[in-house]
Amino acid sequence: MEGDAAGVEINVAAAGLMSSELLRELTFRRRGIATALLLRAAAFMRDELRAEFGLLFCRHEVAPVYARIGWVPVPGPTWFAQSSGMRPYPAETMILKCSDRDWPPGPIDLCGLPW
């Protein structure tokens, strides 16, 4: 997937990595399941997709789960298209560096609808 960050086109891998049910179900917490899934997804984005960055959206309260394995919040707004016009994405936007390239500063334009 290609997107636009501060007018610079970048190659990102974006996907739904886990169900919020997994995070909420107490019997699955603190067992390393989320960490294992995230590490495998990161390896796939880097090694198989050859993405420059991973990109995800999450609720603010679960951002620390991703931060523990290297995902960082992106400062500035993330914009997406709606039939009524461009809108800021209401959740946390985070990236994972998968290459030597630095994330460009500035807003992100998803260049279309959110998925």
GROMACS .gro file of C-alpha atoms in nm:
model
  115
    1MET     CA    1   0.000   0.000   0.000
    2GLU     CA    2   0.124   0.346  -0.073
    3GLY     CA    3   0.028   0.650   0.125
    4ASP     CA    4   0.126   1.010   0.160
    5ALA     CA    5   0.302   1.156   0.464
    6ALA     CA    6   0.375   1.527   0.444
    7GLY     CA    7   0.360   1.511   0.064
    8VAL     CA    8   0.610   1.222   0.049
    9GLU     CA    9   0.487   0.893  -0.094
   10ILE     CA   10   0.582   0.595   0.122
   11ASN     CA   11   0.539   0.218   0.106
   12VAL     CA   12   0.360   0.085   0.413
   13ALA     CA   13   0.210  -0.246   0.520
   14ALA     CA   14  -0.117  -0.208   0.705
   15ALA     CA   15  -0.342  -0.477   0.843
   16GLY     CA   16  -0.571  -0.566   1.128
   17LEU     CA   17  -0.331  -0.756   1.349
   18MET     CA   18  -0.559  -0.885   1.621
   19SER     CA   19  -0.910  -0.890   1.745
   20SER     CA   20  -1.000  -0.659   2.028
   21GLU     CA   21  -1.169  -0.966   2.179
   22LEU     CA   22  -0.826  -1.120   2.228
   23LEU     CA   23  -0.713  -0.814   2.420
   24ARG     CA   24  -1.026  -0.807   2.635
   25GLU     CA   25  -1.050  -1.176   2.722
   26LEU     CA   26  -0.878  -1.211   3.058
   27THR     CA   27  -0.780  -1.576   3.004
   28PHE     CA   28  -0.561  -1.471   2.708
   29ARG     CA   29  -0.387  -1.176   2.873
   30ARG     CA   30  -0.024  -1.178   2.988
   31ARG     CA   31   0.055  -1.500   2.799
   32GLY     CA   32   0.264  -1.344   2.522
   33ILE     CA   33   0.005  -1.411   2.251
   34ALA     CA   34  -0.025  -1.048   2.137
   35THR     CA   35   0.352  -1.005   2.142
   36ALA     CA   36   0.405  -1.320   1.934
   37LEU     CA   37   0.143  -1.211   1.679
   38LEU     CA   38   0.289  -0.862   1.653
   39LEU     CA   39   0.646  -0.985   1.615
   40ARG     CA   40   0.542  -1.229   1.341
   41ALA     CA   41   0.346  -0.956   1.162
   42ALA     CA   42   0.647  -0.723   1.182
   43ALA     CA   43   0.876  -0.990   1.035
   44PHE     CA   44   0.627  -1.053   0.753
   45MET     CA   45   0.598  -0.681   0.671
   46ARG     CA   46   0.976  -0.639   0.672
   47ASP     CA   47   1.094  -0.966   0.512
   48GLU     CA   48   0.811  -1.074   0.282
   49LEU     CA   49   0.637  -0.749   0.186
   50ARG     CA   50   0.956  -0.542   0.199
   51ALA     CA   51   0.753  -0.254   0.340
   52GLU     CA   52   0.937   0.054   0.460
   53PHE     CA   53   0.699   0.091   0.753
   54GLY     CA   54   0.417  -0.087   0.928
   55LEU     CA   55   0.112   0.128   0.994
   56LEU     CA   56  -0.166   0.065   1.242
   57PHE     CA   57  -0.453   0.239   1.412
   58CYS     CA   58  -0.556   0.158   1.765
   59ARG     CA   59  -0.740   0.291   2.066
   60HIS     CA   60  -0.521   0.515   2.283
   61GLU     CA   61  -0.550   0.281   2.582
   62VAL     CA   62  -0.393  -0.015   2.395
   63ALA     CA   63  -0.107   0.181   2.234
   64PRO     CA   64   0.138   0.068   2.508
   65VAL     CA   65   0.096  -0.295   2.391
   66TYR     CA   66   0.233  -0.196   2.050
   67ALA     CA   67   0.493   0.045   2.190
   68ARG     CA   68   0.659  -0.235   2.388
   69ILE     CA   69   0.780  -0.395   2.065
   70GLY     CA   70   0.882  -0.083   1.878
   71TRP     CA   71   0.570   0.079   1.734
   72VAL     CA   72   0.575   0.457   1.783
   73PRO     CA   73   0.294   0.714   1.770
   74VAL     CA   74   0.292   0.943   1.470
   75PRO     CA   75   0.260   1.309   1.566
   76GLY     CA   76   0.017   1.510   1.363
   77PRO     CA   77  -0.316   1.420   1.212
   78THR     CA   78  -0.405   1.126   0.988
   79TRP     CA   79  -0.662   1.218   0.724
   80PHE     CA   80  -0.902   0.995   0.531
   81ALA     CA   81  -1.176   1.052   0.275
   82GLN     CA   82  -1.549   1.030   0.343
   83SER     CA   83  -1.838   1.119   0.115
   84SER     CA   84  -1.870   1.441   0.318
   85GLY     CA   85  -1.502   1.530   0.270
   86MET     CA   86  -1.169   1.475   0.442
   87ARG     CA   87  -1.181   1.379   0.810
   88PRO     CA   88  -0.915   1.329   1.078
   89TYR     CA   89  -0.880   0.970   1.198
   90PRO     CA   90  -0.998   0.958   1.560
   91ALA     CA   91  -0.771   0.678   1.687
   92GLU     CA   92  -0.398   0.655   1.756
   93THR     CA   93  -0.179   0.620   1.445
   94MET     CA   94   0.142   0.423   1.498
   95ILE     CA   95   0.428   0.317   1.272
   96LEU     CA   96   0.693   0.048   1.288
   97LYS     CA   97   1.018   0.120   1.108
   98CYS     CA   98   1.095  -0.174   0.874
   99SER     CA   99   1.378  -0.014   0.673
  100ASP     CA  100   1.657   0.241   0.700
  101ARG     CA  101   1.424   0.520   0.593
  102ASP     CA  102   1.306   0.775   0.850
  103TRP     CA  103   0.937   0.855   0.878
  104PRO     CA  104   0.872   1.198   0.720
  105PRO     CA  105   0.727   1.462   0.952
  106GLY     CA  106   0.382   1.605   0.893
  107PRO     CA  107   0.025   1.488   0.842
  108ILE     CA  108  -0.071   1.154   0.684
  109ASP     CA  109  -0.321   1.131   0.399
  110LEU     CA  110  -0.457   0.778   0.353
  111CYS     CA  111  -0.547   0.877  -0.004
  112GLY     CA  112  -0.895   0.732   0.030
  113LEU     CA  113  -1.134   0.565   0.268
  114PRO     CA  114  -1.017   0.410   0.593
  115TRP     CA  115  -1.026   0.032   0.594
   0.00000   0.00000   0.00000
